[in-house]
mmCIF file of C-alpha atoms and ligand atoms in Angstrom:
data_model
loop_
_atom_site.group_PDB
_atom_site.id
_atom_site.type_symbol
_atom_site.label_atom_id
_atom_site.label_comp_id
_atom_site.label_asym_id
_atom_site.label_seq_id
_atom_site.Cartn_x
_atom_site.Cartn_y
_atom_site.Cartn_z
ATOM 1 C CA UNK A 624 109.803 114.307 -14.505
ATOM 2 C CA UNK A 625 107.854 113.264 -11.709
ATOM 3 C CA UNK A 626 107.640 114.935 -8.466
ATOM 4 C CA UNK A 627 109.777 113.157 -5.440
ATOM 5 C CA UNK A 628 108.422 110.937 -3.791
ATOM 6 C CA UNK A 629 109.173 112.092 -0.430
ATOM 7 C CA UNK A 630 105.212 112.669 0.907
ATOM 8 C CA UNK A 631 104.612 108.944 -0.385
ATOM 9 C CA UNK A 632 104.460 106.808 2.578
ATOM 10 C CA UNK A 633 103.254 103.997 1.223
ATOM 11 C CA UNK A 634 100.576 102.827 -1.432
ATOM 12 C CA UNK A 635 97.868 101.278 0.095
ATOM 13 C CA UNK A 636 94.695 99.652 -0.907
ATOM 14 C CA UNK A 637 91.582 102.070 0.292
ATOM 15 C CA UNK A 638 87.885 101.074 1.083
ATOM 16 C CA UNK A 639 85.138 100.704 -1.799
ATOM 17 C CA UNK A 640 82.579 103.477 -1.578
ATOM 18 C CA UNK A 641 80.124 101.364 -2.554
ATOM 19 C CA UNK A 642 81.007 99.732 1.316
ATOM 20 C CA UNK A 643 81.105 102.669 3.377
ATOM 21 C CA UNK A 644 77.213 103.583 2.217
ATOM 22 C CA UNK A 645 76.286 99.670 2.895
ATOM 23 C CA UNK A 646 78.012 100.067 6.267
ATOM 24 C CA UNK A 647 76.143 103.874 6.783
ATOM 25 C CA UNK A 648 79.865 104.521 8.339
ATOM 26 C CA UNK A 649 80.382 108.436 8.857
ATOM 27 C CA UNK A 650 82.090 110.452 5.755
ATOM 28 C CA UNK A 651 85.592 110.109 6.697
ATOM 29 C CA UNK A 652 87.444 113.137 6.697
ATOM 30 C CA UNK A 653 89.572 112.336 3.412
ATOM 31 C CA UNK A 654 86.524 112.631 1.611
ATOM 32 C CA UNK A 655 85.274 115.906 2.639
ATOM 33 C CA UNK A 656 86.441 119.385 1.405
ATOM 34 C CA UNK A 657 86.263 121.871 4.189
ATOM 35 C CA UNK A 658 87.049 124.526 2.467
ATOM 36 C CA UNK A 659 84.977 125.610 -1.033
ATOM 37 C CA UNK A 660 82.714 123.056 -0.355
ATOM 38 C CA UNK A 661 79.723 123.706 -0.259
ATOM 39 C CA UNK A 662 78.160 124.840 -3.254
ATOM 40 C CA UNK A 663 79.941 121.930 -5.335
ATOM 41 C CA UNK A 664 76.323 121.494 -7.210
ATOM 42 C CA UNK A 665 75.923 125.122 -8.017
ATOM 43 C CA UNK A 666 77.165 124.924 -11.656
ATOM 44 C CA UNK A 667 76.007 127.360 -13.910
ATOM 45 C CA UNK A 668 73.643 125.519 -16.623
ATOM 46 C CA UNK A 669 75.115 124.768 -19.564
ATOM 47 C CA UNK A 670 73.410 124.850 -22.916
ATOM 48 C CA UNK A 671 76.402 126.326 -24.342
ATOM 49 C CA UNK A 672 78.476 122.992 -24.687
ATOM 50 C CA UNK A 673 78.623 122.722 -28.870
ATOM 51 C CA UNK A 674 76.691 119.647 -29.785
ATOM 52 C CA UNK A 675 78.034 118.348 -33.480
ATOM 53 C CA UNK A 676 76.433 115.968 -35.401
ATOM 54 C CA UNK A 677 79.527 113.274 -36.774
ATOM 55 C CA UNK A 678 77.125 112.611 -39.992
ATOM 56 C CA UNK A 679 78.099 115.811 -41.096
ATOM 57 C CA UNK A 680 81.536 116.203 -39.996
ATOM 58 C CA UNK A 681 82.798 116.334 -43.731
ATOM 59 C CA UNK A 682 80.937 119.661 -44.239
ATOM 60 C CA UNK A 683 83.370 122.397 -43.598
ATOM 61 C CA UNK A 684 80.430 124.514 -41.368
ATOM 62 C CA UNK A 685 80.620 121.183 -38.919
ATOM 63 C CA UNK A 686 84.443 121.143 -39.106
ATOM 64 C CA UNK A 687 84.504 125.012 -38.377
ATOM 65 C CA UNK A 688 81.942 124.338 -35.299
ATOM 66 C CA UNK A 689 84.378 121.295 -34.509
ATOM 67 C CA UNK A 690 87.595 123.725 -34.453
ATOM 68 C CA UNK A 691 85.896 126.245 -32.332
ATOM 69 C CA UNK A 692 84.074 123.442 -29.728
ATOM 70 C CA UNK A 693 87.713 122.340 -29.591
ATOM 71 C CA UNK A 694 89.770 125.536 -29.240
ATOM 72 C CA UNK A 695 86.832 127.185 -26.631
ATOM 73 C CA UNK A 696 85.214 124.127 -24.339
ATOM 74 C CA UNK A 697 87.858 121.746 -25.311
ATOM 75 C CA UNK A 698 84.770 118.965 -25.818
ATOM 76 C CA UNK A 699 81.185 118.572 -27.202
ATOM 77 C CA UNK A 700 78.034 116.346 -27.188
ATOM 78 C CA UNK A 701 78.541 114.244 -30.201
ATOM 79 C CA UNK A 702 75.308 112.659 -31.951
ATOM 80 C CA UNK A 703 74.818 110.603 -34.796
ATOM 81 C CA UNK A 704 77.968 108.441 -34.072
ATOM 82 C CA UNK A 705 76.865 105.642 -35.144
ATOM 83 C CA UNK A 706 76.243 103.595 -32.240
ATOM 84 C CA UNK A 707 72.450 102.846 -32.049
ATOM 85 C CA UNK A 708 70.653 103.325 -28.358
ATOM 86 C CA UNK A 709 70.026 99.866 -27.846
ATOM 87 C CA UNK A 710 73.626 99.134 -28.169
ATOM 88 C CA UNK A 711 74.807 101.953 -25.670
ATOM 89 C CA UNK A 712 71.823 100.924 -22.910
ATOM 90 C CA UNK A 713 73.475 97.516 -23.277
ATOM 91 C CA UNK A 714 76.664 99.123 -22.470
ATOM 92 C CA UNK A 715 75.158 100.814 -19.177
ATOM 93 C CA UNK A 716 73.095 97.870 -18.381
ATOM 94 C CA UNK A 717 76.339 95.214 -18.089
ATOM 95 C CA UNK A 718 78.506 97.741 -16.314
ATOM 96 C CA UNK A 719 75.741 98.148 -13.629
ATOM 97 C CA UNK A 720 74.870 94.561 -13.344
ATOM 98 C CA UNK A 721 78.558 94.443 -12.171
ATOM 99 C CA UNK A 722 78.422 96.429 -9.405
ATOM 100 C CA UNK A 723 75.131 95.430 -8.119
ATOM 101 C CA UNK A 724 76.894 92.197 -7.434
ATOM 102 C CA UNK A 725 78.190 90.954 -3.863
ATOM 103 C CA UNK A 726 81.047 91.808 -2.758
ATOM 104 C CA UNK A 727 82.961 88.475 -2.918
ATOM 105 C CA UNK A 728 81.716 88.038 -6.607
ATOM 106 C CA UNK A 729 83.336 91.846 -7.581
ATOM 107 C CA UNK A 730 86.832 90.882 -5.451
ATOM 108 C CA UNK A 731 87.650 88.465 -8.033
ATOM 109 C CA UNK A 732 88.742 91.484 -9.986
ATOM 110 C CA UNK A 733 89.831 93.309 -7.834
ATOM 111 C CA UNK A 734 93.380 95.596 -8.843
ATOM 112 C CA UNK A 735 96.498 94.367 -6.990
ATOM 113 C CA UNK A 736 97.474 97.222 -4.503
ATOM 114 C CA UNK A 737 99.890 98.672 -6.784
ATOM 115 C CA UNK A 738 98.069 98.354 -9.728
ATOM 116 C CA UNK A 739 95.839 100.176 -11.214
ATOM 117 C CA UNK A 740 94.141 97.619 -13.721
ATOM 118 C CA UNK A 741 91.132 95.794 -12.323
ATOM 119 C CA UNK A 742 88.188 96.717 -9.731
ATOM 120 C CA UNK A 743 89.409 99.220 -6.845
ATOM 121 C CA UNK A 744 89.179 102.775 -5.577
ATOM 122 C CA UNK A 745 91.563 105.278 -5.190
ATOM 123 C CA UNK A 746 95.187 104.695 -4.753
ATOM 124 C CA UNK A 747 96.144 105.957 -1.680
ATOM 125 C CA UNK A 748 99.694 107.927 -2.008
ATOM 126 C CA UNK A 749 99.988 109.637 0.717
ATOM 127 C CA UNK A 750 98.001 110.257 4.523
ATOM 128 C CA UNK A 751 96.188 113.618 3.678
ATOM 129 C CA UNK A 752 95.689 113.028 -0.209
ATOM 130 C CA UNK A 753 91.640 113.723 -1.212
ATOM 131 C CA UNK A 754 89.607 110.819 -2.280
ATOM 132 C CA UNK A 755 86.761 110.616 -4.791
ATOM 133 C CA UNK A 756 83.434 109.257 -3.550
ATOM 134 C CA UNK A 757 83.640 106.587 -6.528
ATOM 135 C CA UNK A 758 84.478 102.891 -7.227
ATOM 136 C CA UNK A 759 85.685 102.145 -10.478
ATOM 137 C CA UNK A 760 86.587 99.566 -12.924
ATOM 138 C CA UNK A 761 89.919 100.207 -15.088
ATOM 139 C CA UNK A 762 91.019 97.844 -17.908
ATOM 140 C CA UNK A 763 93.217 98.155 -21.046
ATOM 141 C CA UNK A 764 91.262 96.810 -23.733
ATOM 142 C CA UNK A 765 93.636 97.883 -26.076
ATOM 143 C CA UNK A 766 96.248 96.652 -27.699
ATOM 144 C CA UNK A 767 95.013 93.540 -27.433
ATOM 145 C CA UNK A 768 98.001 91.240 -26.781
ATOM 146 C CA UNK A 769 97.972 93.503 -23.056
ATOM 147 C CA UNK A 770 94.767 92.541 -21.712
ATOM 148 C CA UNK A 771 94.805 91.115 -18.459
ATOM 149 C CA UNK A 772 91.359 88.826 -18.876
ATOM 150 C CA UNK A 773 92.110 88.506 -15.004
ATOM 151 C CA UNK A 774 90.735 91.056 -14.023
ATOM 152 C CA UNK A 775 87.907 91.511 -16.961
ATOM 153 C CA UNK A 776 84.411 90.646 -15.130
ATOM 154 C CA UNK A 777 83.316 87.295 -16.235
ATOM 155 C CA UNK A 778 79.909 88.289 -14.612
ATOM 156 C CA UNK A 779 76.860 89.312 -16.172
ATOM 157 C CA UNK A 780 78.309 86.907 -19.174
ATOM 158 C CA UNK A 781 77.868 89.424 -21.731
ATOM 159 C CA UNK A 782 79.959 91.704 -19.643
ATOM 160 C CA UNK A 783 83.235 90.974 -22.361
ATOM 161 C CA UNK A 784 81.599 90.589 -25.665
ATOM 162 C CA UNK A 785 80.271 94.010 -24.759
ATOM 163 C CA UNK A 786 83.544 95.653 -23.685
ATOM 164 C CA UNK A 787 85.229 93.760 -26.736
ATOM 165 C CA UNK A 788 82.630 95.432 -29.175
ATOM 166 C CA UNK A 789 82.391 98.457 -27.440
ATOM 167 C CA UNK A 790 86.205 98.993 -28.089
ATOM 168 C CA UNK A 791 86.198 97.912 -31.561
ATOM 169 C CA UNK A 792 83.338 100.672 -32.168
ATOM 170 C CA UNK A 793 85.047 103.762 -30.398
ATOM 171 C CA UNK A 794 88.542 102.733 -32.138
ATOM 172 C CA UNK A 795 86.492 103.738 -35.511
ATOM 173 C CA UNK A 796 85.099 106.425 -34.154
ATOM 174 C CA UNK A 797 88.680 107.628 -32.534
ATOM 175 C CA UNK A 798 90.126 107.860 -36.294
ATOM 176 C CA UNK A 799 86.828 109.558 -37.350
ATOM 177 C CA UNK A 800 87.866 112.375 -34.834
ATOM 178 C CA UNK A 801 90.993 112.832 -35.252
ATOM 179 C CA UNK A 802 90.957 112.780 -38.839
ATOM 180 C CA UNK A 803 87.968 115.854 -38.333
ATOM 181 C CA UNK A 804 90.253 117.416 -35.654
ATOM 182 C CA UNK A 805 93.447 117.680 -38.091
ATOM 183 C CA UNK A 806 91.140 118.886 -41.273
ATOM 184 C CA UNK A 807 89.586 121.338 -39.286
ATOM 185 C CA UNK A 808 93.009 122.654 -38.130
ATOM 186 C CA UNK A 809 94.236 122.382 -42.010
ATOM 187 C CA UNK A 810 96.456 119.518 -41.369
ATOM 188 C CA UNK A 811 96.849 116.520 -43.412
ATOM 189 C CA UNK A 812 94.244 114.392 -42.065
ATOM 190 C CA UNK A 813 96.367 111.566 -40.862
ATOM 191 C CA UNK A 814 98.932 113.876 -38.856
ATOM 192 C CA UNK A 815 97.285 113.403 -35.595
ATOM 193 C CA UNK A 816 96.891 109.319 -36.308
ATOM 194 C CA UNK A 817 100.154 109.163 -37.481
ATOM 195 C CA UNK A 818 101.259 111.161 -34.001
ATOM 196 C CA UNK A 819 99.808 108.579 -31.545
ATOM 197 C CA UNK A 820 101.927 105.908 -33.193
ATOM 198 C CA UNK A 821 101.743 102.067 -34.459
ATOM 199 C CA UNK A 822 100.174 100.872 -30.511
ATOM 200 C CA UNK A 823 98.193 103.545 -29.310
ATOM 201 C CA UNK A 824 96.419 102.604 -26.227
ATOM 202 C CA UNK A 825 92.984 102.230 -24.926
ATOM 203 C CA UNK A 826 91.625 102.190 -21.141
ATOM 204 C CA UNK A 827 88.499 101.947 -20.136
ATOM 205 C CA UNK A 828 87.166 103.193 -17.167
ATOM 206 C CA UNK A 829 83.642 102.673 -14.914
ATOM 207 C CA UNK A 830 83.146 105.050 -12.517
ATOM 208 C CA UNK A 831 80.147 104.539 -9.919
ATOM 209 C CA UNK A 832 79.419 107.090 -7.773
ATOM 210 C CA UNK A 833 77.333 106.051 -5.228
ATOM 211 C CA UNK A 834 74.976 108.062 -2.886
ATOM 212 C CA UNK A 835 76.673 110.429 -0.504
ATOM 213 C CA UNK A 836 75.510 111.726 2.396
ATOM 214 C CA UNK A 837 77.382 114.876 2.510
ATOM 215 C CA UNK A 838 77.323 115.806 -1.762
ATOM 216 C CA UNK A 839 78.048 119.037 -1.299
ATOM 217 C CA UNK A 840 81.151 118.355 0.730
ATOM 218 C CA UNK A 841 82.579 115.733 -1.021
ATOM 219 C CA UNK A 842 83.750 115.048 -5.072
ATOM 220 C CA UNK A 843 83.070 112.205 -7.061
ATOM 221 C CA UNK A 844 86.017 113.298 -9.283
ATOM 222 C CA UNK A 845 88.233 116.048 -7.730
ATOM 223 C CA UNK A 846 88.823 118.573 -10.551
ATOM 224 C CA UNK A 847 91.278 117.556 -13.289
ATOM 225 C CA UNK A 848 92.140 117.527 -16.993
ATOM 226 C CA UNK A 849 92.713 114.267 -18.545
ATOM 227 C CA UNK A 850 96.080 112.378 -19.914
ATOM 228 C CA UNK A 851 94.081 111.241 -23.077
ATOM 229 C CA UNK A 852 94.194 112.435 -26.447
ATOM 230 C CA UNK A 853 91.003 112.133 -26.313
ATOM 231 C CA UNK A 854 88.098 110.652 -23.933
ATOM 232 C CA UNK A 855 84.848 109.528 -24.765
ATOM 233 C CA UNK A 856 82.329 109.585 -22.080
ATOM 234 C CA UNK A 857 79.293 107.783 -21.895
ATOM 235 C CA UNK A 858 77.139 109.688 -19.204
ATOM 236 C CA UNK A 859 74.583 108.191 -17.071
ATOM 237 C CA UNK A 860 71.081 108.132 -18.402
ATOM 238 C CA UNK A 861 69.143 109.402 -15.418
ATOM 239 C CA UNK A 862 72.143 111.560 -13.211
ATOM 240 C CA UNK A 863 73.911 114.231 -14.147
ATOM 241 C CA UNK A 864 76.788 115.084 -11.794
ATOM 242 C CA UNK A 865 79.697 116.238 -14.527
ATOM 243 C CA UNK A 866 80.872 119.812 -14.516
ATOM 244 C CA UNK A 867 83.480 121.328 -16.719
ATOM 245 C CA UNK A 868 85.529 124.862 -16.092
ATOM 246 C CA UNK A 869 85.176 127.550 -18.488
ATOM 247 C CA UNK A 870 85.979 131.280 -17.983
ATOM 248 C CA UNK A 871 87.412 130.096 -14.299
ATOM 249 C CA UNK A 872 82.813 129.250 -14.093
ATOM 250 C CA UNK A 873 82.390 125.478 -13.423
ATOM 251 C CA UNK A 874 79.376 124.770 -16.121
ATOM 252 C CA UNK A 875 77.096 121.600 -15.487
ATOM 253 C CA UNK A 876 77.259 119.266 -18.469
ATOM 254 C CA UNK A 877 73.684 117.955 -19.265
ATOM 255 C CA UNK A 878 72.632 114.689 -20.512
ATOM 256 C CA UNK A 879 71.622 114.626 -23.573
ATOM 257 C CA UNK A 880 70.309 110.693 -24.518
ATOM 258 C CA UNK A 881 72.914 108.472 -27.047
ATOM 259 C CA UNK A 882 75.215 111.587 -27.255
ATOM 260 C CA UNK A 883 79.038 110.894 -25.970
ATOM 261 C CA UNK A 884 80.863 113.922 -24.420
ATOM 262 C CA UNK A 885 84.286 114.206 -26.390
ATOM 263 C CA UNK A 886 86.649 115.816 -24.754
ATOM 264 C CA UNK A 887 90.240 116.828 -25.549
ATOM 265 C CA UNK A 888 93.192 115.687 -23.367
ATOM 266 C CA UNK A 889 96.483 116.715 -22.414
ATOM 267 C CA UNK A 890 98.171 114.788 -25.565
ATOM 268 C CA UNK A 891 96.029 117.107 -28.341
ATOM 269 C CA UNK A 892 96.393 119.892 -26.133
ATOM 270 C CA UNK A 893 100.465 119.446 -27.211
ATOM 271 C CA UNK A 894 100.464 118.146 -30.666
ATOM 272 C CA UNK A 895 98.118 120.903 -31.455
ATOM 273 C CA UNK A 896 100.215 123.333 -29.800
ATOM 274 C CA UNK A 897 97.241 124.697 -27.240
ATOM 275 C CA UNK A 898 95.116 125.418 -29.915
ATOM 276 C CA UNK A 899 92.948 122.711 -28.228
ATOM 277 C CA UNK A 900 92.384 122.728 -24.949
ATOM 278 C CA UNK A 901 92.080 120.127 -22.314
ATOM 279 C CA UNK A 902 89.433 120.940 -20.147
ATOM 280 C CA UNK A 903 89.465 120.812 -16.001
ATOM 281 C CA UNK A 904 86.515 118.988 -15.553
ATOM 282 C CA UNK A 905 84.952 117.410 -12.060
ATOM 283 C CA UNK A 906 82.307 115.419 -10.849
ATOM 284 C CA UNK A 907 80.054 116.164 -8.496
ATOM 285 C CA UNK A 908 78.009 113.355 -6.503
ATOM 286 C CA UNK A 909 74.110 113.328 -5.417
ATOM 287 C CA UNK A 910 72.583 112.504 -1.867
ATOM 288 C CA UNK A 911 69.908 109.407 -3.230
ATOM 289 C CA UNK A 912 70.924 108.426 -6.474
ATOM 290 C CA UNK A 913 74.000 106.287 -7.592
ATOM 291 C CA UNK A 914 75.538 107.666 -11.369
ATOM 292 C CA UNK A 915 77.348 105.587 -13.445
ATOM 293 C CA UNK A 916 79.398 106.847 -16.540
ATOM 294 C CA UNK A 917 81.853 104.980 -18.668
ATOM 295 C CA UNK A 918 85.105 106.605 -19.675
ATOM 296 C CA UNK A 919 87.684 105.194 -22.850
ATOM 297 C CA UNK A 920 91.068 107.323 -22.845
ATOM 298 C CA UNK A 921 92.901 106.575 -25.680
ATOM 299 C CA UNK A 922 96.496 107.552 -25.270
ATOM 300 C CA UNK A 923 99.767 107.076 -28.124
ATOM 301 C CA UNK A 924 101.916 104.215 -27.908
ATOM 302 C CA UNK A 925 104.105 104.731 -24.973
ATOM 303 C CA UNK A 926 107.010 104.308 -27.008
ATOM 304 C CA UNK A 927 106.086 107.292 -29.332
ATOM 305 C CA UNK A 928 107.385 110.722 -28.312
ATOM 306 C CA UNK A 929 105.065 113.503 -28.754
ATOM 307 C CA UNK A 930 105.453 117.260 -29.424
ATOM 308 C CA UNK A 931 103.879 120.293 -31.046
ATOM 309 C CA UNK A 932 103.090 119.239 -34.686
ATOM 310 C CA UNK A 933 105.494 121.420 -36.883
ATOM 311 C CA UNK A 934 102.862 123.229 -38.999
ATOM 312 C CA UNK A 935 101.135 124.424 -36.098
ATOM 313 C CA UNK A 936 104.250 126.039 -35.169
ATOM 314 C CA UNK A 937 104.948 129.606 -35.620
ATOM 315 C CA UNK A 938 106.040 132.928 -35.085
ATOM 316 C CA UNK A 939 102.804 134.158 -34.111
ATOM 317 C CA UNK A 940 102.506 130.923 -32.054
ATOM 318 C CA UNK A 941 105.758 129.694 -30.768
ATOM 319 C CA UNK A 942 106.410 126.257 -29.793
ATOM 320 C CA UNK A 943 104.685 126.081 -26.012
ATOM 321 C CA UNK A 944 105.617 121.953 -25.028
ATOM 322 C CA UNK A 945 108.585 120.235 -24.943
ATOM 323 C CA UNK A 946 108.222 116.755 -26.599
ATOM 324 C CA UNK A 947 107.375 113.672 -23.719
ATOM 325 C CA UNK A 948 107.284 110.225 -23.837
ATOM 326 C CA UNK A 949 104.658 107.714 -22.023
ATOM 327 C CA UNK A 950 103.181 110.991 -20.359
ATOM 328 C CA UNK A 951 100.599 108.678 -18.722
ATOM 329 C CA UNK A 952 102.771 107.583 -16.849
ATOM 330 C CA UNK A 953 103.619 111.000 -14.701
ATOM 331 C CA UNK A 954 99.807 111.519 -15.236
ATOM 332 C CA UNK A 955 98.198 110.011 -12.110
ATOM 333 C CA UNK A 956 100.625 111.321 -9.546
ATOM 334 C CA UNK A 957 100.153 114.949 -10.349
ATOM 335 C CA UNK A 958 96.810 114.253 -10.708
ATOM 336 C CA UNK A 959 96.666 112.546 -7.136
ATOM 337 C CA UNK A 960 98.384 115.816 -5.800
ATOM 338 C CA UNK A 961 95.677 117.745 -7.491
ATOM 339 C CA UNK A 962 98.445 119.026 -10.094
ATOM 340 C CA UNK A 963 98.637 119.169 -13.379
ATOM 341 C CA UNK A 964 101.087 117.200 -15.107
ATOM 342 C CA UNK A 965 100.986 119.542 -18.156
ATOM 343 C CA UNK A 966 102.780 122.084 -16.496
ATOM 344 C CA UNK A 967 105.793 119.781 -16.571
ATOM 345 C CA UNK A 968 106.142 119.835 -20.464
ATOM 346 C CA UNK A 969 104.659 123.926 -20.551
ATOM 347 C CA UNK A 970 107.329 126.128 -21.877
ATOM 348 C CA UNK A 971 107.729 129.564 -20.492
ATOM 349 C CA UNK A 972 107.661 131.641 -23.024
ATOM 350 C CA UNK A 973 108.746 134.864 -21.379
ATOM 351 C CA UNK A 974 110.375 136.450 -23.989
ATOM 352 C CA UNK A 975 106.792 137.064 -25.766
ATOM 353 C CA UNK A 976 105.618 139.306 -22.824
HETATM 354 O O1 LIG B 2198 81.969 110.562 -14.611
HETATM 355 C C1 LIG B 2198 82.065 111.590 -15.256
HETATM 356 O O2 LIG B 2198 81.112 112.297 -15.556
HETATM 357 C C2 LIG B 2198 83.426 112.044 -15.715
HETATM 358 C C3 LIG B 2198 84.490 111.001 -15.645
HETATM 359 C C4 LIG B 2198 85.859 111.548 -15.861
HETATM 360 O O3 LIG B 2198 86.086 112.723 -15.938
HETATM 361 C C5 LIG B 2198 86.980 110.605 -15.979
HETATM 362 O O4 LIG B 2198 86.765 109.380 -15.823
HETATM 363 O O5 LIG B 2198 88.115 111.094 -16.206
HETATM 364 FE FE1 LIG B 2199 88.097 113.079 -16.733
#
């Protein structure tokens, strides 16, 4: 169901932000938002974003906070998870140490032009498409069998042992939350598990954001929801810069130390029939100070079609997606076009009006 490609001229490798601030070139013009700009970093504060404690998430009172983070914000600061600080600094700490390095040493891994796996920047679609301020690193560290070691850094050394163990720690934490997520809508507790499939998937994601000159002109991320099930986001320590849309109010999402911000994506929004909601969310950047957060989108196995689960299907609630397949696949083009690729599997339900 993707969109024609008729606007795509071609797909192009862009520059590295990380160069352009080295290079103190002007903001090109694809960067910069002429209109609604300014003002990007006026969130509304946000103390208001549930914070749930996973220690406790067998208590029904955490499960009820969990259903009502879920079905209101679409995400929360979750503590007590398990991982210790030391563990997560290490996280941050290899991830930066890659792109302090030079240039040369980062093009190693750098993602073929039509690829999306590896060290790059935004793929370029088409001439007038926005671009975020923001470098990344994208690899899929799960299932296993798929890695590309290719394009894994190799440098700092502990750079894959870190990734490896990182992954092994959110995929227990992943089945934590989704078996919380089904009790707390009164489902069997594997149903959402057992929805995603045999070979769910895992990417993980680096974004650095460096400096901008113009940050209230430009995005780091322009607004979007995610393809996920779910995402797990590892903030920066130091920068906040994330923003999430409630009420049609952007809020400002603020760091809170060892917590990860879960947040629903477009998959649970379907299989729980919109009773979860997958937030717009979008990153704003900051004039001095580079940010670096860490992003793991697990998504079903792209064989597995997904729908509505049954149960949460009624007359009060009629079915409101049609089942898709490999929806990450139609993901990043919307999402490119500053579209939503939900609206492609959305059913109009007129005849409720
Ligand atoms: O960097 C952030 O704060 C958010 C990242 C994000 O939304 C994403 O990677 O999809
Ligand atoms: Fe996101």
């Amino acid at each position: 169901m993707a969109e024609s490609n008729s606007e795509v001229e071609k797909v192009v490798l862009g520059n590295f932000v990380q160069d352009l601030i080295l290079t103190s070139q002007e903001v090109q013009t694809n960067y910069v938002y002429t209109e609604g700009g300014v003002g990007f970093r006026d969130a509304l504060d946000s103390g208001g974003i549930p914070v749930i404690d996973l220690s406790l998430l067998t208590s029904p009172f955490e499960l009820t906070k969990l259903h009502h983070a879920l079905s209101s914000w679409g995400c929360f600061q979750a503590i007590n998870h398990g991982m210790s600080s030391s563990f997560l600094d290490k996280v941050r700490e290899v991830s930066k140490q890659f792109f302090e390095l030079p240039k040369e040493e980062k093009m190693i891994y750098a993602r073929e032009p039509n690829d999306m796996e590896g060290y790059g920047s935004d793929i370029i679609y088409f001439r007038d498409q926005k671009l975020d301020w923001t470098d990344r690193i994208y690899l899929k560290v799960q299932p296993e069998e798929q890695r590309n070691f290719k394009v894994w850094p190799e440098k700092p050394n502990d750079f894959r042992t870190t990734v490896i163990e990182y992954t092994e720690r959110l995929k227990l934490l992943n089945e934590v939350i989704l078996k919380g997520m089904a009790k707390s809508l009164n489902l069997e507790e594997y149903s959402l598990l057992k929805e995603c499939g045999d070979k769910d998937t895992m990417l993980l994601r680096f974004n650095y954001y460096p400096p901008c000159p113009m940050a209230d002109h430009v995005l780091g991320l322009k607004p979007h929801a995610d393809g996920s099930t779910v995402t797990y986001l590892l903030q920066d320590k130091e920068v906040d810069g994330l923003q999430v849309l409630k009420d049609n109010r952007w809020f400002k999402v603020p760091i809170i130390s060892d917590a990860l911000l879960i947040n629903v994506g477009d998959q649970v929004e379907i299989m729980s029939n919109g009773i979860f909601r997958s937030p717009i969310h979008r990153v704003v950047v900051n004039e001095e100070k580079d940010r670096l957060t860490i992003a793991m989108f697990f998504t079903p196995d792209p064989e597995k079609e997904i729908g509505p689960i049954e149960q949460l299907v009624n007359e009060s609630r009629p079915k409101s997606y049609t089942p898709v397949k490999n929806y990450t696949d139609i993901f990043f083009q919307y999402y490119q076009k500053g579209k939503r690729a939900i609206e492609a599997s959305k059913i109009q339900l007129c005849e409720a009006e």
